[in-house]
Amino acid sequence: MSRTPFRLALTGLAAGLSLAMSQPAARAAEGGVKPPALNWSFSGPLGKFDRAQLQRGFKVFKEVCSSCHGASLIAFRNLSEPGGPEFTPGQVAALAATYQIKDGPNDQGEMFERPGRPADRFPSPFPNEQAARAAQGGAYPPDFSVLAKARTYVRGFPAFVFDIFTQYQEQGPDYIHALMVGYKDPPAGFPALLPGQNYNEYMPGHLIAMPKPLSDGQVEYPKGPDGKAQVPETVDQYARDVAAFMVWMAEPHLEQRKRIALWFMPFLVILAFLLYFSKKKIWSRMPDGSPAH
Amino acid sequence: MAHATDTSTGTTRRDFMLLATGAAGAVAAGSIVVPLISQLAPDAQTVAAGAPIDVDLAPVAEGQAIKLFWRGKLIFVRHRTKKEIDEAKAVDIATLRDPQTDEQRTKAGHEQYLIVYGNCTHLGCVPLGNAPGDPKGDYDGWFCPCHGSHYDSSGRIRKGPAPLNLPVPPYAFTADTKIKIG
Amino acid sequence: MSGHSSYVPKTGIERWLDARLPIVRLAHDSAVSYPVPRNLNYLWTFGGILVFMLVAQIVTGIILVMHYTPHATMAFNSVEHIMRDVNYGWLLRYLHANGASMFFIAVYVHIFRGIYYGSYKAPREVLWILGVVIFLLMMATAFMGYVLPWGQMSFWGATVITNLFSALPVIGETIVTYLWGGYSVDNPTLNRFFSLHYLLPFMIFGVVVLHVWALHHVGQNNPTGVEVKNVEKDTVPFTPYATIKDLFGMVVFMIVFGWFVFYQPNFMGHADNYIPANPAATPAHIVPEWYFLPFYAILRAIPDKLGGVLAMGSAIVVLAFLPWIDTSKVRSMNYRPIARQLFWAWLVVCIGLGYLGAMPAEGGYVVASQIFTVLYFGFFVALFVVGLFERPKALPTSIADSVLASAKGGSAARLATATAAEPNVKG
């Protein structure tokens, strides 16, 4: 039997496959602009959140984003829990008390408002999606609670394979940051913008209902001992900080997860080695005692 | 290792290896069990919702009792009459199954308010005695209809199968008629 | 292999129990003294790994149910409650979600191993068919489990997959309405999927028991495909030999599993499933979980609704007929020069189909899917034809001989020994 036909078939298959796989890169290039990959303190096996950054991100969220976007799964108490912004419990109690929370019914059967407690969840700016759309000209500002995990972009082949080993998984914050800094004038030839439309370089399709939310100097950051803000008060920095804060909201136990992995994974490797040598020992002799080559 | 024939000096080395492997395997199995068990404990939301609560006692008139919940547990707040307080104080505690004075069960200066958990210490039923028409048992307190325990006007067990007095939750007066439970 | 039991009760209590319920004898015979071919390679550890994964999924699943709420308005938030508030809830949920993927990785290795070494051939046909049944049950379980978080992919996956049944003539629409319990995917659908997702793993467990029973009745296949002739020389007792090897394989597998759970927990999921289900908007690009992608590619390759569904179904069902499709009498493809190349080509086709399933159904991808679908089924035709004329290489006379030969070093030595011996082919 000649093997040639099979060799040919194999080669053909490989060629076809590589052709098919080379296509998505081209597609991605025409479909949208890939957000630049930034350095995040929480990436990689040793990653941790930058507390100061999360606190700044919370400030941006509270002063800018939260007028339209909710974070309905986040409780005030989360802000003082380990692995997050780690405000003090006192700060959190004071913060919660500045919000009015709907509670009830009371003994008269009526709903009432009371000052917030740390156990309360963040009140959303709109009571429901319909109200949000009505107030926002038909657009729905998505809830922030898990948004950093809900946003991504196509990585394509072979990048997605390498991601397994490099542990790259920051598509969400990269995209969110890019979106914040991606407001530009539409390029020549782009169809004229209708009212309520804005051009954004990184939005799929480039049309976004949200007007440019951040501008330089809009949010005042805590001052250092020299009386100056310790990080620049720019859109780029605001975007980084709020994106990091959103990652924490979406993955509040990220630090605990990586901390456990830090001892559990090496421990598994050691166990594997021990098992391997035990296996070799056991297999060195057959049941009748004869050596097993 | 029933099939292994220990012939050479390899034995001890092999035994050590197997021992170390077994120990490491036990540690691995143990560490996997930790999250499986600790997930049974109250979750963070439940713990946070169990923070202290404020209660205003002013609406509770003399002779009345109300029910409220803290951490999902039923609490009785009873505004006792003079007669009930006197009865509670008159008892010789040496005769009690669970000896406690009325002073130990109320806050000084606020003896008219009795605040106790509202589940029978026998098997957890809710004793009767809060509503005006309820049976109050033989001692002007509560009567548990499930198995017939009688509590006195200080919430102490006097008759029936229950072993202990109705426990007093942690609370403190923040004003004359305001308390914080927890 | 179901030979004489070697269990000897030692104490009075053991003898008393053995006379009434020989459960210790059963455990001893099937997990201690059970003879295992001594030449099994590490691909054979995946059976044990699969048992481990099944148990892990059931344990984490039962725990997740303690905190999950199967209701259309609460399911999404209750999963987030697990991720945020429950002690180690994030770990248990990531273990369960990634566990499904790891389960499929292991089962695919297990299936391809069975095909390469001809483990479906007589007398192991029933063993093999039970395996295909387990695979089908696993797919149903995984699909329904993916619906439970009630995210966008859950909702639209459920909509698309249940709509497959509407392709059936006459009764299709009724079946779909009955699956949904309404006129669209909604709360009744979620509730019944939850119920079935809880039930099916125990059915899998039952079929696994049958699968292992059949395995222990006919004995394990091995890389040479030659049957055990002399239990003394060809086999080793399950404990400690196979036990320690399986444990090693399991821990290595757990390292990979742990890598995903701890470092890339959302790699094998979809970002869209972190958006709560919205019946008014389909995600731009909807794809099933990766382990369904090859079959999804076959579904989309056929430009006809019913035809696509039938092609997808046959792609799985055809596996059950492998024992009769493959006409060769030689089991292991190590000794089948042509079939072996067919196998590797087919593996590439399967991976290629998986890739195409993830791509949008447009232009060149559709044509490629159609070519690969033909190649997928072509493998089975080729296997039938090749078996009729292929001249296999000489087989070793026994398992012990093959072990000795490979120990002497080099494939040359093995070939020499093998050709010197009379080719031994068992039906």
Short mmCIF file of N, CA, C and O in Angstrom, two decimals, chain A residues 1 3 6-7 10 13 17 20-21 23-24 27 45 73-74 77 121 145-146 149-152 157 160 163-165 167-169 249-253 256-257 260-261 264-265 268-269 271-272 275-276 278-279 282-283 285-287 293, chain C residues 38 42 76-77 80 83-85 88 90 94 236-237 240-242 244-245 247-248 251-252 254-255 258-267 271 274-275 337-338 341-342 345 348-349 352 355 359-360 362 365 372 375 389 403-404 407:
data_model
loop_
_atom_site.label_atom_id
_atom_site.label_comp_id
_atom_site.label_asym_id
_atom_site.label_seq_id
_atom_site.Cartn_x
_atom_site.Cartn_y
_atom_site.Cartn_z
N MET A 1 0.83 -1.22 0.00
CA MET A 1 0.00 0.00 0.00
C MET A 1 0.85 1.25 0.00
O MET A 1 1.75 1.42 0.83
N ARG A 3 1.60 4.99 0.87
CA ARG A 3 1.14 5.91 1.91
C ARG A 3 0.89 7.31 1.36
O ARG A 3 0.38 8.17 2.05
N PHE A 6 -2.39 9.36 1.77
CA PHE A 6 -2.71 9.80 3.14
C PHE A 6 -1.84 10.98 3.55
O PHE A 6 -2.28 11.92 4.16
N ARG A 7 -0.55 10.87 3.16
CA ARG A 7 0.35 12.00 3.45
C ARG A 7 -0.19 13.26 2.81
O ARG A 7 -0.24 14.31 3.42
N LEU A 10 -3.16 14.58 4.65
CA LEU A 10 -2.73 15.25 5.89
C LEU A 10 -2.21 16.65 5.59
O LEU A 10 -2.58 17.62 6.25
N LEU A 13 -5.00 18.93 4.73
CA LEU A 13 -5.75 19.30 5.92
C LEU A 13 -5.05 20.39 6.69
O LEU A 13 -5.63 21.40 7.07
N LEU A 17 -6.41 24.08 7.32
CA LEU A 17 -6.63 24.53 8.69
C LEU A 17 -5.89 25.83 8.96
O LEU A 17 -6.44 26.77 9.52
N ALA A 20 -7.68 28.63 7.34
CA ALA A 20 -8.88 29.01 8.07
C ALA A 20 -8.51 29.81 9.31
O ALA A 20 -9.18 30.76 9.68
N MET A 21 -7.41 29.41 9.95
CA MET A 21 -7.05 30.05 11.20
C MET A 21 -6.41 31.42 10.99
O MET A 21 -6.36 32.22 11.90
N GLN A 23 -7.58 33.59 9.08
CA GLN A 23 -8.61 34.56 8.73
C GLN A 23 -9.06 35.48 9.86
O GLN A 23 -9.25 36.66 9.63
N PRO A 24 -9.24 34.95 11.10
CA PRO A 24 -9.82 35.82 12.11
C PRO A 24 -8.99 37.07 12.37
O PRO A 24 -9.55 38.11 12.69
N ARG A 27 -10.14 39.58 10.13
CA ARG A 27 -11.47 40.02 10.51
C ARG A 27 -11.43 41.03 11.64
O ARG A 27 -12.09 42.06 11.60
N PRO A 45 0.01 35.59 38.63
CA PRO A 45 -0.22 34.77 39.81
C PRO A 45 0.02 35.50 41.13
O PRO A 45 -0.49 35.09 42.17
N LEU A 73 -25.12 44.81 43.05
CA LEU A 73 -24.70 43.63 43.81
C LEU A 73 -23.67 43.98 44.88
O LEU A 73 -23.27 43.12 45.66
N ILE A 74 -23.24 45.24 44.90
CA ILE A 74 -22.22 45.64 45.85
C ILE A 74 -22.88 46.21 47.10
O ILE A 74 -23.76 47.07 47.00
N ARG A 77 -20.68 47.42 52.87
CA ARG A 77 -19.70 46.68 53.70
C ARG A 77 -18.56 46.12 52.87
O ARG A 77 -17.45 45.95 53.38
N ARG A 121 -27.18 47.31 50.10
CA ARG A 121 -26.54 47.33 48.79
C ARG A 121 -26.65 48.73 48.21
O ARG A 121 -27.52 49.51 48.58
N SER A 145 -21.87 45.94 38.41
CA SER A 145 -21.43 44.91 39.36
C SER A 145 -20.49 43.87 38.76
O SER A 145 -19.47 43.54 39.35
N VAL A 146 -20.83 43.31 37.59
CA VAL A 146 -19.97 42.29 36.99
C VAL A 146 -19.53 42.71 35.59
O VAL A 146 -19.07 41.89 34.81
N LYS A 149 -16.28 41.66 33.85
CA LYS A 149 -16.16 40.28 33.33
C LYS A 149 -17.07 40.06 32.14
O LYS A 149 -16.99 39.04 31.47
N ALA A 150 -17.99 41.01 31.90
CA ALA A 150 -18.96 40.85 30.81
C ALA A 150 -18.49 41.52 29.53
O ALA A 150 -19.14 41.40 28.50
N ARG A 151 -17.38 42.26 29.61
CA ARG A 151 -16.90 42.95 28.42
C ARG A 151 -15.59 42.31 27.97
O ARG A 151 -14.73 42.01 28.79
N THR A 152 -15.48 42.09 26.68
CA THR A 152 -14.26 41.47 26.17
C THR A 152 -14.12 41.88 24.71
O THR A 152 -14.91 42.66 24.19
N PHE A 157 -6.80 33.58 17.11
CA PHE A 157 -5.78 32.53 17.17
C PHE A 157 -4.47 33.14 16.69
O PHE A 157 -4.47 33.90 15.72
N PHE A 160 -5.27 33.43 21.87
CA PHE A 160 -6.09 32.84 22.94
C PHE A 160 -5.45 31.59 23.52
O PHE A 160 -5.69 31.24 24.68
N ASP A 163 -2.80 32.82 25.93
CA ASP A 163 -3.41 33.40 27.13
C ASP A 163 -3.49 32.39 28.28
O ASP A 163 -3.44 32.78 29.45
N ILE A 164 -3.63 31.10 27.93
CA ILE A 164 -3.71 30.08 28.98
C ILE A 164 -2.44 30.13 29.83
O ILE A 164 -2.49 30.04 31.05
N PHE A 165 -1.31 30.34 29.16
CA PHE A 165 -0.03 30.27 29.87
C PHE A 165 0.39 31.62 30.44
O PHE A 165 0.96 31.70 31.52
N GLN A 167 -1.65 33.84 31.37
CA GLN A 167 -2.72 34.23 32.28
C GLN A 167 -3.30 35.59 31.92
O GLN A 167 -3.86 36.27 32.77
N TYR A 168 -3.18 36.01 30.67
CA TYR A 168 -3.82 37.27 30.29
C TYR A 168 -5.32 37.09 30.34
O TYR A 168 -5.88 36.20 29.73
N GLN A 169 -5.99 37.92 31.12
CA GLN A 169 -7.45 37.84 31.20
C GLN A 169 -8.02 39.22 31.49
O GLN A 169 -9.13 39.34 32.01
N MET A 249 -15.03 44.96 41.77
CA MET A 249 -16.46 44.72 41.97
C MET A 249 -16.88 43.39 41.35
O MET A 249 -17.70 42.67 41.92
N ALA A 250 -16.31 43.09 40.17
CA ALA A 250 -16.70 41.87 39.47
C ALA A 250 -16.08 40.63 40.10
O ALA A 250 -16.62 39.54 40.00
N GLU A 251 -14.93 40.79 40.73
CA GLU A 251 -14.17 39.64 41.24
C GLU A 251 -13.62 39.98 42.62
O GLU A 251 -12.42 40.09 42.82
N PRO A 252 -14.52 40.15 43.62
CA PRO A 252 -14.05 40.66 44.92
C PRO A 252 -13.11 39.71 45.66
O PRO A 252 -12.40 40.15 46.55
N HIS A 253 -13.10 38.42 45.28
CA HIS A 253 -12.23 37.49 45.99
C HIS A 253 -10.99 37.14 45.19
O HIS A 253 -10.37 36.10 45.42
N GLN A 256 -7.92 36.55 47.44
CA GLN A 256 -7.99 35.29 48.20
C GLN A 256 -7.70 34.11 47.27
O GLN A 256 -6.97 33.18 47.63
N ARG A 257 -8.25 34.17 46.07
CA ARG A 257 -8.05 33.09 45.10
C ARG A 257 -6.56 32.92 44.80
O ARG A 257 -6.03 31.80 44.84
N ILE A 260 -4.52 31.54 47.86
CA ILE A 260 -4.66 30.10 48.07
C ILE A 260 -3.83 29.35 47.02
O ILE A 260 -3.13 28.39 47.34
N ALA A 261 -3.89 29.82 45.78
CA ALA A 261 -3.15 29.15 44.72
C ALA A 261 -1.66 29.15 45.00
O ALA A 261 -0.94 28.23 44.63
N PHE A 264 -1.26 26.19 47.25
CA PHE A 264 -1.91 24.95 46.85
C PHE A 264 -1.31 24.39 45.56
O PHE A 264 -1.10 23.17 45.44
N MET A 265 -1.01 25.24 44.60
CA MET A 265 -0.48 24.75 43.33
C MET A 265 0.91 24.13 43.50
O MET A 265 1.15 23.00 43.04
N LEU A 268 0.51 20.78 45.09
CA LEU A 268 0.07 19.72 44.16
C LEU A 268 1.25 19.20 43.33
O LEU A 268 1.35 18.00 43.07
N VAL A 269 2.15 20.11 42.94
CA VAL A 269 3.31 19.68 42.15
C VAL A 269 4.18 18.75 42.98
O VAL A 269 4.63 17.70 42.49
N LEU A 271 3.20 16.91 45.48
CA LEU A 271 2.46 15.66 45.62
C LEU A 271 2.61 14.80 44.36
O LEU A 271 2.79 13.58 44.44
N ALA A 272 2.58 15.46 43.21
CA ALA A 272 2.73 14.73 41.95
C ALA A 272 4.10 14.06 41.89
O ALA A 272 4.23 12.90 41.48
N LEU A 275 4.16 11.10 44.19
CA LEU A 275 3.41 9.99 43.62
C LEU A 275 4.19 9.34 42.48
O LEU A 275 4.18 8.11 42.33
N TYR A 276 4.88 10.18 41.71
CA TYR A 276 5.64 9.62 40.60
C TYR A 276 6.72 8.67 41.10
O TYR A 276 6.87 7.55 40.60
N SER A 278 6.86 7.19 44.04
CA SER A 278 6.21 6.03 44.66
C SER A 278 5.81 5.03 43.60
O SER A 278 5.99 3.82 43.75
N LYS A 279 5.26 5.56 42.51
CA LYS A 279 4.85 4.69 41.41
C LYS A 279 6.05 3.94 40.86
O LYS A 279 5.99 2.73 40.61
N ILE A 282 7.04 1.18 43.24
CA ILE A 282 6.12 0.05 43.24
C ILE A 282 6.27 -0.76 41.95
O ILE A 282 6.26 -2.00 41.98
N TRP A 283 6.44 -0.08 40.85
CA TRP A 283 6.53 -0.77 39.58
C TRP A 283 7.92 -1.36 39.33
O TRP A 283 8.13 -2.03 38.31
N ARG A 285 9.27 -3.69 40.90
CA ARG A 285 9.21 -5.14 41.08
C ARG A 285 7.83 -5.65 40.77
O ARG A 285 6.84 -5.01 41.08
N MET A 286 7.78 -6.79 40.15
CA MET A 286 6.50 -7.41 39.82
C MET A 286 5.99 -8.16 41.05
O MET A 286 6.73 -8.38 42.00
N PRO A 287 4.72 -8.53 41.04
CA PRO A 287 4.14 -9.18 42.21
C PRO A 287 4.94 -10.39 42.69
O PRO A 287 5.02 -10.64 43.89
N HIS A 293 12.33 -4.79 34.74
CA HIS A 293 13.01 -4.01 33.72
C HIS A 293 12.64 -2.55 33.75
O HIS A 293 11.75 -2.11 33.07
N ARG C 38 -0.20 -5.37 32.28
CA ARG C 38 0.94 -4.64 32.85
C ARG C 38 1.52 -3.62 31.90
O ARG C 38 2.39 -2.85 32.29
N TYR C 42 -0.18 5.81 30.12
CA TYR C 42 -0.89 6.80 30.94
C TYR C 42 -2.25 7.19 30.37
O TYR C 42 -3.06 7.78 31.07
N PHE C 76 -29.59 34.61 38.37
CA PHE C 76 -28.33 35.32 38.10
C PHE C 76 -27.75 35.89 39.39
O PHE C 76 -26.57 35.70 39.68
N ASN C 77 -28.59 36.56 40.16
CA ASN C 77 -28.09 37.18 41.39
C ASN C 77 -27.71 36.14 42.43
O ASN C 77 -26.82 36.39 43.25
N GLU C 80 -24.26 35.13 41.71
CA GLU C 80 -23.35 36.18 42.19
C GLU C 80 -23.28 36.19 43.71
O GLU C 80 -22.24 36.52 44.29
N MET C 83 -20.77 33.76 44.49
CA MET C 83 -19.43 34.28 44.18
C MET C 83 -18.94 35.30 45.20
O MET C 83 -17.76 35.52 45.35
N ARG C 84 -19.87 36.00 45.85
CA ARG C 84 -19.49 37.12 46.70
C ARG C 84 -19.60 36.82 48.19
O ARG C 84 -18.70 37.16 48.97
N ASP C 85 -20.72 36.21 48.59
CA ASP C 85 -21.03 36.15 50.02
C ASP C 85 -20.77 34.79 50.66
O ASP C 85 -20.38 34.73 51.81
N TYR C 88 -16.06 30.63 50.56
CA TYR C 88 -15.42 29.86 49.49
C TYR C 88 -16.39 29.58 48.33
O TYR C 88 -16.16 28.68 47.53
N TRP C 90 -16.95 31.31 45.68
CA TRP C 90 -16.29 31.53 44.39
C TRP C 90 -15.49 30.30 43.99
O TRP C 90 -15.47 29.92 42.82
N TYR C 94 -16.33 28.10 40.71
CA TYR C 94 -15.31 27.99 39.66
C TYR C 94 -14.89 26.52 39.47
O TYR C 94 -14.61 26.09 38.35
N VAL C 236 -0.80 -7.38 36.36
CA VAL C 236 -0.42 -7.04 37.75
C VAL C 236 -1.72 -6.78 38.50
O VAL C 236 -2.73 -6.42 37.90
N PRO C 237 -1.72 -6.95 39.83
CA PRO C 237 -2.94 -6.65 40.58
C PRO C 237 -3.23 -5.14 40.59
O PRO C 237 -2.30 -4.34 40.64
N PRO C 240 -1.24 -2.58 44.36
CA PRO C 240 -1.00 -1.14 44.31
C PRO C 240 -0.65 -0.62 42.91
O PRO C 240 -0.53 0.59 42.75
N TYR C 241 -0.46 -1.50 41.93
CA TYR C 241 0.13 -1.05 40.66
C TYR C 241 -0.71 0.00 39.94
O TYR C 241 -0.23 1.10 39.65
N ALA C 242 -1.97 -0.34 39.64
CA ALA C 242 -2.79 0.61 38.90
C ALA C 242 -3.23 1.77 39.80
O ALA C 242 -3.36 2.91 39.35
N ILE C 244 -1.66 3.38 42.21
CA ILE C 244 -0.68 4.45 42.36
C ILE C 244 -0.51 5.20 41.05
O ILE C 244 -0.36 6.42 41.03
N LYS C 245 -0.59 4.45 39.95
CA LYS C 245 -0.43 5.10 38.65
C LYS C 245 -1.62 6.02 38.36
O LYS C 245 -1.44 7.16 37.89
N LEU C 247 -3.49 7.45 40.61
CA LEU C 247 -3.41 8.59 41.51
C LEU C 247 -2.44 9.64 40.96
O LEU C 247 -2.73 10.84 40.98
N PHE C 248 -1.31 9.17 40.44
CA PHE C 248 -0.36 10.10 39.86
C PHE C 248 -1.00 10.85 38.68
O PHE C 248 -0.93 12.09 38.60
N VAL C 251 -3.47 13.50 39.98
CA VAL C 251 -2.89 14.72 40.55
C VAL C 251 -2.32 15.60 39.45
O VAL C 251 -2.47 16.83 39.49
N VAL C 252 -1.70 15.01 38.44
CA VAL C 252 -1.22 15.82 37.31
C VAL C 252 -2.41 16.52 36.64
O VAL C 252 -2.37 17.71 36.31
N MET C 254 -5.16 17.30 38.11
CA MET C 254 -5.62 18.33 39.04
C MET C 254 -4.79 19.60 38.94
O MET C 254 -5.29 20.70 39.19
N ILE C 255 -3.51 19.45 38.59
CA ILE C 255 -2.67 20.64 38.43
C ILE C 255 -3.21 21.48 37.28
O ILE C 255 -3.34 22.71 37.39
N GLY C 258 -6.48 22.96 38.44
CA GLY C 258 -6.22 24.06 39.37
C GLY C 258 -5.72 25.30 38.65
O GLY C 258 -6.06 26.43 39.02
N TRP C 259 -4.93 25.11 37.62
CA TRP C 259 -4.43 26.25 36.86
C TRP C 259 -5.60 27.10 36.35
O TRP C 259 -5.61 28.33 36.45
N PHE C 260 -6.59 26.42 35.78
CA PHE C 260 -7.75 27.16 35.27
C PHE C 260 -8.57 27.76 36.41
O PHE C 260 -8.96 28.92 36.36
N VAL C 261 -8.83 26.97 37.44
CA VAL C 261 -9.69 27.45 38.52
C VAL C 261 -9.07 28.67 39.21
O VAL C 261 -9.74 29.67 39.47
N PHE C 262 -7.76 28.60 39.46
CA PHE C 262 -7.14 29.66 40.26
C PHE C 262 -6.61 30.81 39.40
O PHE C 262 -6.57 31.94 39.86
N TYR C 263 -6.19 30.52 38.18
CA TYR C 263 -5.52 31.56 37.41
C TYR C 263 -6.32 32.03 36.19
O TYR C 263 -6.16 33.16 35.76
N GLN C 264 -7.12 31.17 35.61
CA GLN C 264 -7.88 31.55 34.42
C GLN C 264 -9.32 31.06 34.54
O GLN C 264 -9.82 30.34 33.68
N PRO C 265 -10.00 31.46 35.63
CA PRO C 265 -11.29 30.81 35.92
C PRO C 265 -12.37 31.06 34.87
O PRO C 265 -13.31 30.30 34.78
N ASN C 266 -12.22 32.14 34.10
CA ASN C 266 -13.27 32.44 33.12
C ASN C 266 -12.83 32.16 31.69
O ASN C 266 -13.52 32.53 30.75
N PHE C 267 -11.66 31.53 31.55
CA PHE C 267 -11.12 31.31 30.21
C PHE C 267 -12.07 30.47 29.36
O PHE C 267 -12.28 30.75 28.18
N ALA C 271 -17.85 35.70 28.17
CA ALA C 271 -18.07 36.98 28.85
C ALA C 271 -19.56 37.34 28.85
O ALA C 271 -20.08 37.87 29.82
N TYR C 274 -22.00 36.86 31.77
CA TYR C 274 -22.04 37.75 32.94
C TYR C 274 -23.02 38.90 32.70
O TYR C 274 -23.05 39.85 33.48
N ILE C 275 -23.78 38.83 31.61
CA ILE C 275 -24.88 39.78 31.40
C ILE C 275 -26.17 39.03 31.68
O ILE C 275 -26.38 37.94 31.13
N PRO C 337 -0.89 0.30 9.90
CA PRO C 337 -0.20 1.47 9.33
C PRO C 337 -1.13 2.46 8.64
O PRO C 337 -0.90 3.67 8.73
N ILE C 338 -2.18 1.99 7.97
CA ILE C 338 -3.04 2.93 7.25
C ILE C 338 -4.07 3.55 8.19
O ILE C 338 -4.25 4.77 8.23
N GLN C 341 -2.83 6.43 10.29
CA GLN C 341 -2.78 7.75 9.67
C GLN C 341 -4.16 8.34 9.52
O GLN C 341 -4.37 9.54 9.70
N LEU C 342 -5.13 7.47 9.21
CA LEU C 342 -6.52 7.94 9.16
C LEU C 342 -6.92 8.54 10.50
O LEU C 342 -7.55 9.60 10.58
N ALA C 345 -5.39 11.96 11.07
CA ALA C 345 -6.05 12.93 10.20
C ALA C 345 -7.43 13.28 10.76
O ALA C 345 -7.84 14.44 10.78
N VAL C 348 -7.27 15.70 13.61
CA VAL C 348 -7.11 17.07 13.11
C VAL C 348 -8.45 17.60 12.61
O VAL C 348 -8.81 18.76 12.86
N VAL C 349 -9.21 16.74 11.94
CA VAL C 349 -10.53 17.17 11.44
C VAL C 349 -11.43 17.56 12.61
O VAL C 349 -12.12 18.59 12.56
N GLY C 352 -10.30 20.79 13.94
CA GLY C 352 -10.67 21.81 12.95
C GLY C 352 -12.15 22.15 13.01
O GLY C 352 -12.54 23.32 12.96
N TYR C 355 -12.76 24.38 15.86
CA TYR C 355 -12.38 25.76 15.56
C TYR C 355 -13.46 26.43 14.70
O TYR C 355 -13.89 27.55 14.98
N MET C 359 -16.30 29.97 14.89
CA MET C 359 -16.23 31.08 13.94
C MET C 359 -17.64 31.43 13.45
O MET C 359 -18.54 30.61 13.51
N PRO C 360 -17.83 32.66 12.97
CA PRO C 360 -19.16 33.02 12.46
C PRO C 360 -19.53 32.19 11.24
O PRO C 360 -18.67 31.77 10.48
N GLU C 362 -20.27 32.22 8.11
CA GLU C 362 -20.33 33.05 6.90
C GLU C 362 -19.14 32.71 6.01
O GLU C 362 -18.09 32.26 6.49
N TYR C 365 -15.88 30.07 6.06
CA TYR C 365 -16.05 29.16 7.20
C TYR C 365 -17.11 28.10 6.92
O TYR C 365 -16.99 26.96 7.35
N PHE C 372 -15.05 19.72 6.12
CA PHE C 372 -14.64 18.98 7.32
C PHE C 372 -15.73 18.01 7.78
O PHE C 372 -15.43 16.95 8.31
N LEU C 375 -15.29 15.05 5.74
CA LEU C 375 -14.12 14.30 6.20
C LEU C 375 -14.41 13.56 7.49
O LEU C 375 -13.95 12.45 7.71
N PHE C 389 -8.69 -4.54 3.43
CA PHE C 389 -7.49 -4.92 2.68
C PHE C 389 -6.18 -4.60 3.39
O PHE C 389 -5.13 -5.04 2.96
N VAL C 403 6.25 -6.29 26.53
CA VAL C 403 6.92 -5.51 27.58
C VAL C 403 8.40 -5.80 27.57
O VAL C 403 9.24 -4.91 27.60
N LEU C 404 8.74 -7.10 27.49
CA LEU C 404 10.15 -7.50 27.48
C LEU C 404 10.86 -6.91 26.27
O LEU C 404 11.96 -6.37 26.38
N ALA C 407 11.47 -3.30 26.61
CA ALA C 407 12.48 -3.05 27.63
C ALA C 407 13.88 -3.25 27.07
O ALA C 407 14.83 -2.60 27.49
#
